[in-house]
PDB file of C-alpha atoms in Angstrom:
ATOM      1  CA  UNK U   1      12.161 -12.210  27.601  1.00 52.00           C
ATOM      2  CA  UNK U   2      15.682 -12.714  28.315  1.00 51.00           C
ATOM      3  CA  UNK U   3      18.479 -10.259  27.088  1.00 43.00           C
ATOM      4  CA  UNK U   4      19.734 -12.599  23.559  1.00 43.00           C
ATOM      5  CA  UNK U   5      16.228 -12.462  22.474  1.00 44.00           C
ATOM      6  CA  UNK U   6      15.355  -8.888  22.693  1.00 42.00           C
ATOM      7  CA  UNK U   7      18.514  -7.912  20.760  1.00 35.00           C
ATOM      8  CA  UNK U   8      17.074 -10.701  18.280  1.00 39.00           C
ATOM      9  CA  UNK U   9      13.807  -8.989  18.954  1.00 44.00           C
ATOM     10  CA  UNK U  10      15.103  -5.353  18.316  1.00 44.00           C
ATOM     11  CA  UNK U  11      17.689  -6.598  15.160  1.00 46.00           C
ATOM     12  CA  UNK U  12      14.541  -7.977  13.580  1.00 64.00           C
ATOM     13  CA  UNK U  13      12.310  -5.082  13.642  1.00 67.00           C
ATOM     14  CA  UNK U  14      15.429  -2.997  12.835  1.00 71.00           C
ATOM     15  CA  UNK U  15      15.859  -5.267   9.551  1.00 74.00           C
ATOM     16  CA  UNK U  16      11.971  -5.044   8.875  1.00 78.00           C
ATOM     17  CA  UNK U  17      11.864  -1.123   9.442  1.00 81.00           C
ATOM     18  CA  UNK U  18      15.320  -0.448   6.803  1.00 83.00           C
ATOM     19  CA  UNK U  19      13.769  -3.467   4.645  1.00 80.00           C
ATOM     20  CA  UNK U  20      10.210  -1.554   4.254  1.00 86.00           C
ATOM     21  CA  UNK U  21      11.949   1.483   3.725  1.00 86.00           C
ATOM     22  CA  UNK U  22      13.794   0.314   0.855  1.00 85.00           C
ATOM     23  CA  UNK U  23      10.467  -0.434  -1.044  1.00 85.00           C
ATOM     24  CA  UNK U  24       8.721   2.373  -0.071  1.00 90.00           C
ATOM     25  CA  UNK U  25      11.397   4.743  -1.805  1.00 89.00           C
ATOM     26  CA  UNK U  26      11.258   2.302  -4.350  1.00 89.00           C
ATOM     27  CA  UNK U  27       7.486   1.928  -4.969  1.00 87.00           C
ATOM     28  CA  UNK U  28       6.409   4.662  -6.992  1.00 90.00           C
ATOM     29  CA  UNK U  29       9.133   3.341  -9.519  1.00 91.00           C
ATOM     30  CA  UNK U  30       8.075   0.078  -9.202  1.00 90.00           C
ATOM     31  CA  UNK U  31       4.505   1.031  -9.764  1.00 89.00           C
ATOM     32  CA  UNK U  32       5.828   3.146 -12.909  1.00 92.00           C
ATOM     33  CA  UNK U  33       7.617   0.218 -14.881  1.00 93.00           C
ATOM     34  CA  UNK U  34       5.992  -2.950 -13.508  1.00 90.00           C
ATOM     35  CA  UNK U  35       3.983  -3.073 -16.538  1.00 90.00           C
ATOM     36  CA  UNK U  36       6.878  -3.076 -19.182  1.00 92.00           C
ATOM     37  CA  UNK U  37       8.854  -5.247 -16.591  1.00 93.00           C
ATOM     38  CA  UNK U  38       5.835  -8.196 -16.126  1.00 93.00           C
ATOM     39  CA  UNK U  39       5.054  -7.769 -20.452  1.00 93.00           C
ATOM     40  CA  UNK U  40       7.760 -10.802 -20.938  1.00 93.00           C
ATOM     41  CA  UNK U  41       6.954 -12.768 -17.754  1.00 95.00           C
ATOM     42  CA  UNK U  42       3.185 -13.174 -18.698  1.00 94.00           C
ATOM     43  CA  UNK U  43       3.843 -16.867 -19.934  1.00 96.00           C
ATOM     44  CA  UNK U  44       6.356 -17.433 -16.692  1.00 97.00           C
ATOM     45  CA  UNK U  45       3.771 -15.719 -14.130  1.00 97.00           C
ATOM     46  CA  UNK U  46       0.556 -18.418 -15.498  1.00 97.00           C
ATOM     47  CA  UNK U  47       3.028 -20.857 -14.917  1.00 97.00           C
ATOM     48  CA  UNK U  48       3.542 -19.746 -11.431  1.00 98.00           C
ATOM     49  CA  UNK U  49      -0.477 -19.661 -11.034  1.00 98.00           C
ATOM     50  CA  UNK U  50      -0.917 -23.221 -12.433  1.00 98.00           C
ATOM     51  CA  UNK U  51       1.305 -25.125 -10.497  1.00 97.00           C
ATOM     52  CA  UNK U  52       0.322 -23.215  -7.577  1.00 98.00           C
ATOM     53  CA  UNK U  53      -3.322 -25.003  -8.296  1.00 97.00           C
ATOM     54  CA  UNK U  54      -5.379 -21.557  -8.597  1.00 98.00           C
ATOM     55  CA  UNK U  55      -8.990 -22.589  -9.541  1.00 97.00           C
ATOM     56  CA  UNK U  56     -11.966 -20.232 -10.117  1.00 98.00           C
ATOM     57  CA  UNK U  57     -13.258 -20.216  -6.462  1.00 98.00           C
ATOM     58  CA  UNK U  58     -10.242 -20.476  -4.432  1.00 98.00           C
ATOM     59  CA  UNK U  59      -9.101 -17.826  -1.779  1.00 98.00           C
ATOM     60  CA  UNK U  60      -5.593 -17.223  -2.249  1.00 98.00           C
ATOM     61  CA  UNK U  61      -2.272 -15.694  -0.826  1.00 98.00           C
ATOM     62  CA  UNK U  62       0.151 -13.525  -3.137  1.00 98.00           C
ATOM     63  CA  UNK U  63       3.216 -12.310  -0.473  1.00 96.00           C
ATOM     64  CA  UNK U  64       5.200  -9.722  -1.817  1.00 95.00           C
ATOM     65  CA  UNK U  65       3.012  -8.585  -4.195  1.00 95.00           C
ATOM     66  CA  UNK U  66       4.637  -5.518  -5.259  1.00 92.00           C
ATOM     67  CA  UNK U  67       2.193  -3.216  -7.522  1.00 91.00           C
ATOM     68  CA  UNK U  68       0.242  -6.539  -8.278  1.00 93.00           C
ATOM     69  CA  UNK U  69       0.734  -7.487 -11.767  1.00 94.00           C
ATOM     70  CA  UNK U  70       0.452 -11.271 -10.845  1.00 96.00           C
ATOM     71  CA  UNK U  71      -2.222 -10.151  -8.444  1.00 97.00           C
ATOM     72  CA  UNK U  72      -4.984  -9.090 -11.090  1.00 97.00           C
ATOM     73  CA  UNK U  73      -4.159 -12.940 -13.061  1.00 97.00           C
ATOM     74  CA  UNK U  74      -4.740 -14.337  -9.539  1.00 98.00           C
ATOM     75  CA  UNK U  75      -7.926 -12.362  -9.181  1.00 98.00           C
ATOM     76  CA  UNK U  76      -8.973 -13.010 -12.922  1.00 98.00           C
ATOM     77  CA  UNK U  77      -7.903 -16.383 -12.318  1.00 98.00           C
ATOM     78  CA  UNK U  78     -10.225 -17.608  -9.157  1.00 98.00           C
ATOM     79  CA  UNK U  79     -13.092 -14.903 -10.424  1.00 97.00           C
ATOM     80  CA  UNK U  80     -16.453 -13.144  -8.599  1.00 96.00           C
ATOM     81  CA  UNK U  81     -16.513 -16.389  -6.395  1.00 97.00           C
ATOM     82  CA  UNK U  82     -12.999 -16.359  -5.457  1.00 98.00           C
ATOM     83  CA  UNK U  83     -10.539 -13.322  -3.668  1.00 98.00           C
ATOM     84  CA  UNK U  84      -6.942 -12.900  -3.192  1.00 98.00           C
ATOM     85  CA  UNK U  85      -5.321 -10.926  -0.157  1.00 98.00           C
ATOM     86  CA  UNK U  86      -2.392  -9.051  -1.596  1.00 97.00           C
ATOM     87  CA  UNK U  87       0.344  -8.901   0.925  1.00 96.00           C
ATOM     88  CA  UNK U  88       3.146  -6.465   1.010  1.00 95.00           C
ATOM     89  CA  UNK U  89       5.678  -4.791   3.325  1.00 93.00           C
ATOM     90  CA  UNK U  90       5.135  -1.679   1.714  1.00 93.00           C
ATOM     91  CA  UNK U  91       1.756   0.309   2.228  1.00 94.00           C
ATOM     92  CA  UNK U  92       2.602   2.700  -0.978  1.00 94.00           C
ATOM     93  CA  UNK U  93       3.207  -0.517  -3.546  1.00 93.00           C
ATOM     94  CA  UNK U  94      -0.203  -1.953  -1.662  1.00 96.00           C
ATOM     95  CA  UNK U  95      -1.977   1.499  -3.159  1.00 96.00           C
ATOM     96  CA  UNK U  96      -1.131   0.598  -6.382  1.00 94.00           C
ATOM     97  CA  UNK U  97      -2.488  -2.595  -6.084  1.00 96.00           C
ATOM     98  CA  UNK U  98      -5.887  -1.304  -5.275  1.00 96.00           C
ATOM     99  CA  UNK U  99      -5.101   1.259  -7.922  1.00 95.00           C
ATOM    100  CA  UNK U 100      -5.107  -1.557 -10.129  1.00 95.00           C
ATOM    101  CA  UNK U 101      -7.657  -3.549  -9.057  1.00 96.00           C
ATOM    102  CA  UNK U 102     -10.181  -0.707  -9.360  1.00 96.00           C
ATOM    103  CA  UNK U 103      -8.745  -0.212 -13.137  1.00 95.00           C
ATOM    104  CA  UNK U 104      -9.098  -3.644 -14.235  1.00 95.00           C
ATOM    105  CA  UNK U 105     -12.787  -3.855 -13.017  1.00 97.00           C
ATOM    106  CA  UNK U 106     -11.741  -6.129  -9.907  1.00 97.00           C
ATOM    107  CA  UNK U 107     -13.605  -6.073  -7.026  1.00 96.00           C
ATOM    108  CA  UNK U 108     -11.942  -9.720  -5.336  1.00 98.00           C
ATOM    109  CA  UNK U 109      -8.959  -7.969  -4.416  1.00 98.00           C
ATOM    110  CA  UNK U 110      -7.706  -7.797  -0.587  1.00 97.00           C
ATOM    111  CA  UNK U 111      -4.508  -5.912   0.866  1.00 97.00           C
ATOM    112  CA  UNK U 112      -2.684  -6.426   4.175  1.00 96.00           C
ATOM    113  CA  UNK U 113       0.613  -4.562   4.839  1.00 95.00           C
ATOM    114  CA  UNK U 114       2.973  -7.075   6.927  1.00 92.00           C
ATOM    115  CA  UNK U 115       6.236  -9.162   6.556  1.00 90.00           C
ATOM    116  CA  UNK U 116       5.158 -12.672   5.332  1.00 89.00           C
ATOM    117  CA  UNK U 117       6.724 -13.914   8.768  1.00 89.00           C
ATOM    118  CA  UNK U 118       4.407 -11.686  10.502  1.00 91.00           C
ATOM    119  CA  UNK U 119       0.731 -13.042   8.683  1.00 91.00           C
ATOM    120  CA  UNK U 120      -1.816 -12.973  11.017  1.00 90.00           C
ATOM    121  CA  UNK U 121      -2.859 -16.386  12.191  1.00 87.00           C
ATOM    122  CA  UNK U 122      -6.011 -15.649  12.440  1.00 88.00           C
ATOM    123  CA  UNK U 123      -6.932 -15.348   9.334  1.00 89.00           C
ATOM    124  CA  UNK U 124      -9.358 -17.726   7.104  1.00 92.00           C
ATOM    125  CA  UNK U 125      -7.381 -20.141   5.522  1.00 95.00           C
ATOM    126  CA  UNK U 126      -6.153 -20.360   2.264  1.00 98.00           C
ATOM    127  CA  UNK U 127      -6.736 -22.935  -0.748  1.00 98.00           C
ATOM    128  CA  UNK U 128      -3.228 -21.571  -2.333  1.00 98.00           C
ATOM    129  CA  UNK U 129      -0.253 -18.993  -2.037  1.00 98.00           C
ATOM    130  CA  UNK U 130       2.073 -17.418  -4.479  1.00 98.00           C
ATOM    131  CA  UNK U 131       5.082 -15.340  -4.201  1.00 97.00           C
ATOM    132  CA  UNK U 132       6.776 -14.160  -7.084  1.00 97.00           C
ATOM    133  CA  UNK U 133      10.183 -12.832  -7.099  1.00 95.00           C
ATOM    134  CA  UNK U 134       9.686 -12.187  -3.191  1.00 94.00           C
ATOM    135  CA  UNK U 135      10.897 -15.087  -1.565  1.00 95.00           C
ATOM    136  CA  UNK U 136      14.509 -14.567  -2.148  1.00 94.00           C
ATOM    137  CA  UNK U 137      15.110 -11.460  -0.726  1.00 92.00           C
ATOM    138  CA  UNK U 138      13.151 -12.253   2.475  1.00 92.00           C
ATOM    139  CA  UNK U 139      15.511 -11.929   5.585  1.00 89.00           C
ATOM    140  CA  UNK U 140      14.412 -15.066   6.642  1.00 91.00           C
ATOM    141  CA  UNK U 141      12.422 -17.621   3.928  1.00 94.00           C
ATOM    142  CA  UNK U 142      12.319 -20.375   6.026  1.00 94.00           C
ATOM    143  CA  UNK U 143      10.534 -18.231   8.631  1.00 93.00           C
ATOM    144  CA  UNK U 144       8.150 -16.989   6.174  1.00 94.00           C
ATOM    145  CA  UNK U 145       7.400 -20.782   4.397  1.00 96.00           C
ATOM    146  CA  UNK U 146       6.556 -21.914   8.166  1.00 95.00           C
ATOM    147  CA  UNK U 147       4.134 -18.888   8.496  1.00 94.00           C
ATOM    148  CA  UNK U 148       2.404 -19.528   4.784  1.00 95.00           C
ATOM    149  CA  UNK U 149       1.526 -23.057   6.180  1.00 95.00           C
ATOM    150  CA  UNK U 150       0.218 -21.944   9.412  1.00 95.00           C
ATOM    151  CA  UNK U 151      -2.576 -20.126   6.832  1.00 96.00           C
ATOM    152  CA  UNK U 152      -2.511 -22.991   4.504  1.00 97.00           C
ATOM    153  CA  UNK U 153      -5.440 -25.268   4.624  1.00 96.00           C
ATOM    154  CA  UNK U 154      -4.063 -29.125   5.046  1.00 96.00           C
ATOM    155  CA  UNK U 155      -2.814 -29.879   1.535  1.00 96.00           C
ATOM    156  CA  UNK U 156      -2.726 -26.345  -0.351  1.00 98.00           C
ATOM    157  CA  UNK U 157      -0.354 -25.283  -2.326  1.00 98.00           C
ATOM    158  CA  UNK U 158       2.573 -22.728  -2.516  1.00 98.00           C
ATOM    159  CA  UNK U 159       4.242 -21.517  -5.072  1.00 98.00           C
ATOM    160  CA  UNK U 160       7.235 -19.780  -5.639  1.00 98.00           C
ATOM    161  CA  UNK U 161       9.375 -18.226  -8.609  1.00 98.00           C
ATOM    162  CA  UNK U 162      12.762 -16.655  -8.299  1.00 97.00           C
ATOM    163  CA  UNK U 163      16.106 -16.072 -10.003  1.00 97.00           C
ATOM    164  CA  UNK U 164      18.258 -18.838 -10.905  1.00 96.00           C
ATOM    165  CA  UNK U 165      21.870 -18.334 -10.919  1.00 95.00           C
ATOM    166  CA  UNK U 166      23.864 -14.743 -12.223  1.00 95.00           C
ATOM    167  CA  UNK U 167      25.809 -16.427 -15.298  1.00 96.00           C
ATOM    168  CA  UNK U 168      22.006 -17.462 -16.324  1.00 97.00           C
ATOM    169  CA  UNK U 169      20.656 -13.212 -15.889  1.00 97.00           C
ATOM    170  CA  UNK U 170      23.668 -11.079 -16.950  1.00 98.00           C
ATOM    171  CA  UNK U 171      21.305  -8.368 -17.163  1.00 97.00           C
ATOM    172  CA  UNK U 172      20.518  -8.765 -13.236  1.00 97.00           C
ATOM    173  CA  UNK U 173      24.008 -10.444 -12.606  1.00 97.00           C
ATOM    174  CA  UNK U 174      26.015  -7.975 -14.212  1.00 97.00           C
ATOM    175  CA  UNK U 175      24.847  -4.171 -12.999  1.00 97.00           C
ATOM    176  CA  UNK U 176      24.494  -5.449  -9.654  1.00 97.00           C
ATOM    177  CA  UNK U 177      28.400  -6.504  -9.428  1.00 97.00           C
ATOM    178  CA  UNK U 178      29.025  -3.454 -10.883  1.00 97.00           C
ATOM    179  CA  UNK U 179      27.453  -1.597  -8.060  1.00 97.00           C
ATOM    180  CA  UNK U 180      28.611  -3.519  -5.499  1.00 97.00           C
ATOM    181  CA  UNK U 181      31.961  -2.790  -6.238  1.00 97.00           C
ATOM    182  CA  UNK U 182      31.381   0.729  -6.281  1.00 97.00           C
ATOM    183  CA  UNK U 183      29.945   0.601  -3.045  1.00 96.00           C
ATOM    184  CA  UNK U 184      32.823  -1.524  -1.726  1.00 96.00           C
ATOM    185  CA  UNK U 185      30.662  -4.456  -0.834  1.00 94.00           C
ATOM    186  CA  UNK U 186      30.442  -8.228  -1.405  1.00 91.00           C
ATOM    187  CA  UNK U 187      27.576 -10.154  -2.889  1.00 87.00           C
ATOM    188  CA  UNK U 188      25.274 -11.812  -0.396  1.00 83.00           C
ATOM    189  CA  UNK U 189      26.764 -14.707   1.557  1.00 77.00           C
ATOM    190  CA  UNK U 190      25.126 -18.116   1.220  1.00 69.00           C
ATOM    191  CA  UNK U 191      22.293 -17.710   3.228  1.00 72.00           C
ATOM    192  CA  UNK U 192      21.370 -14.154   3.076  1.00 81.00           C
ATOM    193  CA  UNK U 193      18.667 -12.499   1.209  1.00 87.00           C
ATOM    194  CA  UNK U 194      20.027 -11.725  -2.576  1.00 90.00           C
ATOM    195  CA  UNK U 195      18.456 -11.795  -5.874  1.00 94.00           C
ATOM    196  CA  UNK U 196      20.208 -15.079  -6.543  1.00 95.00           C
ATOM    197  CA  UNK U 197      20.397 -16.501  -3.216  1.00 94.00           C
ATOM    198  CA  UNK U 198      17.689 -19.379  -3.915  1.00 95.00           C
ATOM    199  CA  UNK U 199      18.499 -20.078  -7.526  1.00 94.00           C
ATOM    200  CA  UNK U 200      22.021 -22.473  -7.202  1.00 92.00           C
ATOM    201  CA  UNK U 201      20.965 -26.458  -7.893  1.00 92.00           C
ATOM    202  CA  UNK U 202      18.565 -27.807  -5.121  1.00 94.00           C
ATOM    203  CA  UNK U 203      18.603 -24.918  -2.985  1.00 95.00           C
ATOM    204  CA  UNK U 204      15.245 -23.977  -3.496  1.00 96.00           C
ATOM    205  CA  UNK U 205      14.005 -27.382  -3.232  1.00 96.00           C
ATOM    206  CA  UNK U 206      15.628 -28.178  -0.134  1.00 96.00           C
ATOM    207  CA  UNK U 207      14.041 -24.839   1.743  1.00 96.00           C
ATOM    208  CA  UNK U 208      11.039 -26.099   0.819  1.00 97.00           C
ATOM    209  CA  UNK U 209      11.069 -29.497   1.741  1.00 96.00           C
ATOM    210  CA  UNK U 210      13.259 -28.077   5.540  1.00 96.00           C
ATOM    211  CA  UNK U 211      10.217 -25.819   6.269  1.00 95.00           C
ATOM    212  CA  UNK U 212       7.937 -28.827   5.799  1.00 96.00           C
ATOM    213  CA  UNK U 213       6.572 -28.999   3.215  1.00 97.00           C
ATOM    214  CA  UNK U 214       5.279 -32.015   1.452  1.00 96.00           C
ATOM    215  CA  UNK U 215       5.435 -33.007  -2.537  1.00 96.00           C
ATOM    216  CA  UNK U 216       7.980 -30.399  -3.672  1.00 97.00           C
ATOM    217  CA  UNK U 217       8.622 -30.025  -7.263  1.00 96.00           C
ATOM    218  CA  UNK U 218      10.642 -27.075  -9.302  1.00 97.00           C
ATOM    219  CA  UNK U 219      10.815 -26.077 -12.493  1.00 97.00           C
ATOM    220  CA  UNK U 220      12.649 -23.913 -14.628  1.00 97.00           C
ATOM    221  CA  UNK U 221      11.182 -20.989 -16.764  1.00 97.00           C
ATOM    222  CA  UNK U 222      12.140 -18.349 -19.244  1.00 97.00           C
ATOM    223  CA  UNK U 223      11.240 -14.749 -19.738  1.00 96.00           C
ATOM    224  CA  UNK U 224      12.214 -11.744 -21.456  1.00 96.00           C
ATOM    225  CA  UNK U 225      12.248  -7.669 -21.448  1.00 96.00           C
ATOM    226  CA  UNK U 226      12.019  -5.751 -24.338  1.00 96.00           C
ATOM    227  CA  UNK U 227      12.064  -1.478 -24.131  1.00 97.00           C
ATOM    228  CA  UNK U 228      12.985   0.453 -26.981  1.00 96.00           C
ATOM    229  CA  UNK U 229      16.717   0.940 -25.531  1.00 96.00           C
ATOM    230  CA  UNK U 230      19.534   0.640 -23.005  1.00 97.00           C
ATOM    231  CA  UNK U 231      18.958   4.185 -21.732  1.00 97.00           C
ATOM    232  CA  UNK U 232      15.020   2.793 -20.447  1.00 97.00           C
ATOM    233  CA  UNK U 233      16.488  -0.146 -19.089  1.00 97.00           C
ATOM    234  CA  UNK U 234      18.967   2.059 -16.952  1.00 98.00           C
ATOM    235  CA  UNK U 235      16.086   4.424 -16.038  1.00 97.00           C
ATOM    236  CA  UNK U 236      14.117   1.193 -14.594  1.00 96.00           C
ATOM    237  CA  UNK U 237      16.686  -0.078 -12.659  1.00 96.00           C
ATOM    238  CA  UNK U 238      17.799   3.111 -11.240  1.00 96.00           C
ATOM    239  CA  UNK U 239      13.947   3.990 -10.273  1.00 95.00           C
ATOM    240  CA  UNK U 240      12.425   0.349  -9.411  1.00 94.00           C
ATOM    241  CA  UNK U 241      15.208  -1.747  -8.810  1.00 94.00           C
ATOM    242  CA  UNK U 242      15.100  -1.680  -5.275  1.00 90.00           C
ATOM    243  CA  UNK U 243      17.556  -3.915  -4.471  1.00 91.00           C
ATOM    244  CA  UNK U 244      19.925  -2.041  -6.553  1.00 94.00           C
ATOM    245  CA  UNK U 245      19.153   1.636  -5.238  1.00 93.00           C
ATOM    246  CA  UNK U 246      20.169   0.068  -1.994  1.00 92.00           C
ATOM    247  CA  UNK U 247      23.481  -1.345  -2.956  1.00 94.00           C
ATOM    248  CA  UNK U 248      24.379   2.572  -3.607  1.00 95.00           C
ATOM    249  CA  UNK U 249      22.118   4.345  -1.456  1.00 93.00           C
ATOM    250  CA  UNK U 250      25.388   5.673   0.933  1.00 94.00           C
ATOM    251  CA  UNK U 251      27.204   6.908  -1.934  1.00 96.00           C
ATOM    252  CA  UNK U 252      27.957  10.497  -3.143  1.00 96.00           C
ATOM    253  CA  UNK U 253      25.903  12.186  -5.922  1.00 96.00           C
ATOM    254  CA  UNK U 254      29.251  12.090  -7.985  1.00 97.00           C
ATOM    255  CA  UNK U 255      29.862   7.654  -6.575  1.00 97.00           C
ATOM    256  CA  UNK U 256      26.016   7.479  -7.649  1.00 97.00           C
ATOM    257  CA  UNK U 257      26.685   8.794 -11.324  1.00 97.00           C
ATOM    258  CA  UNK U 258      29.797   7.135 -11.804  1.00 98.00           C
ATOM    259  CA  UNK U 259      28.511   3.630 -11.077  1.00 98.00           C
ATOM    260  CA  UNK U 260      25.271   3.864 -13.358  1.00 98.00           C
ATOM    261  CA  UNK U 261      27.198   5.565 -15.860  1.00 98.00           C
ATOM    262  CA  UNK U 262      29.186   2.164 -15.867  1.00 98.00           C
ATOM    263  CA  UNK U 263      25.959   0.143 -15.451  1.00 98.00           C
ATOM    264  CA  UNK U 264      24.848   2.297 -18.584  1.00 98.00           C
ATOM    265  CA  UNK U 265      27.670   0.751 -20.562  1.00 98.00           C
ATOM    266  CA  UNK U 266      27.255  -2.691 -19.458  1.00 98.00           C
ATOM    267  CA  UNK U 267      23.476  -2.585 -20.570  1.00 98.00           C
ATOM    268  CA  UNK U 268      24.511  -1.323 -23.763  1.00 97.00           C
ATOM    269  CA  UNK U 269      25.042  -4.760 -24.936  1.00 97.00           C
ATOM    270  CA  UNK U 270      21.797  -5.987 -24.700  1.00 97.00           C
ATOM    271  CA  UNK U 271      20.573  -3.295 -27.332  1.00 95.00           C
ATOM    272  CA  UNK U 272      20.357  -4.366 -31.213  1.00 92.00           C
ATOM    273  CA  UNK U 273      18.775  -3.479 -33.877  1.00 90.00           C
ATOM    274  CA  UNK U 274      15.266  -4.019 -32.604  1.00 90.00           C
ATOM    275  CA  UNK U 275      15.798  -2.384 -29.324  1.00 95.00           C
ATOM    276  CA  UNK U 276      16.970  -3.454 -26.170  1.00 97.00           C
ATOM    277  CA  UNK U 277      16.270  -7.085 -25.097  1.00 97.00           C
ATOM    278  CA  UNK U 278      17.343  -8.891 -22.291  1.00 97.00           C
ATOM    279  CA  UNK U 279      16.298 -12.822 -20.807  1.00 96.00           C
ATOM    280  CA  UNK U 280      15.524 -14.261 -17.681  1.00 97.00           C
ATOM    281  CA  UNK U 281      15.799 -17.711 -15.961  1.00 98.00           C
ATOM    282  CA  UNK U 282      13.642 -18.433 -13.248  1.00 98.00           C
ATOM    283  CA  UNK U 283      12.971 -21.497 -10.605  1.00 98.00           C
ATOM    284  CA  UNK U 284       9.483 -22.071  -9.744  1.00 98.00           C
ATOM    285  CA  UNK U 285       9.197 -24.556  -6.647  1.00 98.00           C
ATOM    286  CA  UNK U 286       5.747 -25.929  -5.742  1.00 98.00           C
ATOM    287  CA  UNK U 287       5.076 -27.465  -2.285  1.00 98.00           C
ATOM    288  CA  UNK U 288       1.835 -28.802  -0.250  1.00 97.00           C
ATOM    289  CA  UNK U 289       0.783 -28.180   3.048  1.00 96.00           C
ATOM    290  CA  UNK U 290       1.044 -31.306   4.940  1.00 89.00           C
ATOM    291  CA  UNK U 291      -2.372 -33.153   5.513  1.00 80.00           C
ATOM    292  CA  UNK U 292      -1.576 -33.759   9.254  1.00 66.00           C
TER     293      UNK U 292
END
């Protein structure tokens, strides 16, 4: 191994160490409010499951599976003949999924903790895969679509769903600026993991189609969350968000307060009469596994 790629080498495990320690701190959140969070995404989630092709029978791939909300419709989805291997980088969100499983009477239901870049090769192949809001925030997505289709049998699908664009989710858009500048840093450069860093026109489509895979297609979906106020929707964001824990991880106690106590304010505005409400836009991008 020559000296440029074992600093590569040692950056990447670096990145892959900090990233998995960023959702293990923020699992146990996660695993607390992925239930109110996936309520409004129900409709955008079977979306992401049909166009991904899940049948009852198939043996399918959900990366980034978090506490495995869209697992359990996977599992529900392909039934007693079918399984799904939940893959995470975090071993505490993968113990909710099992959690889960076990709760919801679920006995098809697989984990393996590893980067998606990092899937074992070895493994049976797959009819279909599924990553939802994962893909973005990968250090590397185009690494992790070539290592999907290594597992991919010849003309399975993938499917992905992410964030669009931040004018299109002020409620993500808007508290993340807000704690960026606290922290002193910039959004994500083009090309670096971010919530919205596969949601601009094309972009998605054109990772898809660069990492080689065939018949690509997106399409765009709504969702919502509803909680009975702003206050809930801080407490969620400041407990599972982990992409936004991150952001202020380095600051003081006192930094820390001050920035969600102007987050607070900014979420006020998405709380009427009925309670609190905010919307989502999402991409969903489809590819195949080439045939040969």
């Amino acid at each position: 191994m020559t000296s440029e790629n074992r600093v590569s080498s040692t950056a990447d495990t670096s990145t892959k160490s900090e990233l998995r320690n960023t959702w293990e701190k923020a699992a146990p959140g996660w695993a607390k409010w992925e239930r109110e969070f996936s309520a409004g995404l129900s409709s955008a989630t079977d979306t992401l499951i049909d166009m991904a092709g899940i049948r009852p029978g198939m043996r399918v791939l959900d990366l980034a599976c978090g506490a495995g909300s869209q697992t359990i419709l996977a599992a529900k989805r392909v039934g007693p003949t079918g399984s799904v291997l939940a893959c995470d980088i975090s071993a505490t969100m993968l113990d909710h999924v099992r959690q889960n499983a076990i709760a919801a009477g679920l006995q098809n239901i697989e984990t393996v903790e590893c980067a998606a870049e990092d899937l074992d090769n070895t493994l049976p192949p797959f009819d279909a895969a599924i990553s939802r809001l994962g893909l973005m925030l990968f250090p590397s997505p185009s690494s992790a679509l070539k290592a999907i289709q290594r597992v991919l049998k010849p003309g399975a699908r993938f499917a992905a769903l992410v964030f669009t664009t931040p004018d299109r989710n002020p409620f993500m858009a808007q508290p993340m600026a807000i704690l960026l500048r606290s922290a002193g840093k910039s959004s994500p450069k083009p090309g670096q993991p971010g919530i919205f860093a596969l949601g601009g026109d094309g972009v998605l489509e054109r990772l898809m189609r660069d990492s080689g895979l065939a018949q690509v297609q997106t399409k765009q979906v709504t969702a919502s969350l509803n909680l009975p106020k702003a206050s809930h929707a801080l407490e969620m964001m400041q407990e599972a968000f982990a992409a936004y824990r991150a952001v202020v991880a380095d600051l003081s106690d006192a930094e820390k307060s001050k920035a969600w106590n102007e987050v607070y304010e900014c979420l006020k505005q998405f709380e009427g009469v009925g309670g609190f409400a905010a919307q989502f836009e999402f991409i969903i991008g489809i590819g195949s596994k080439a045939s040969k």
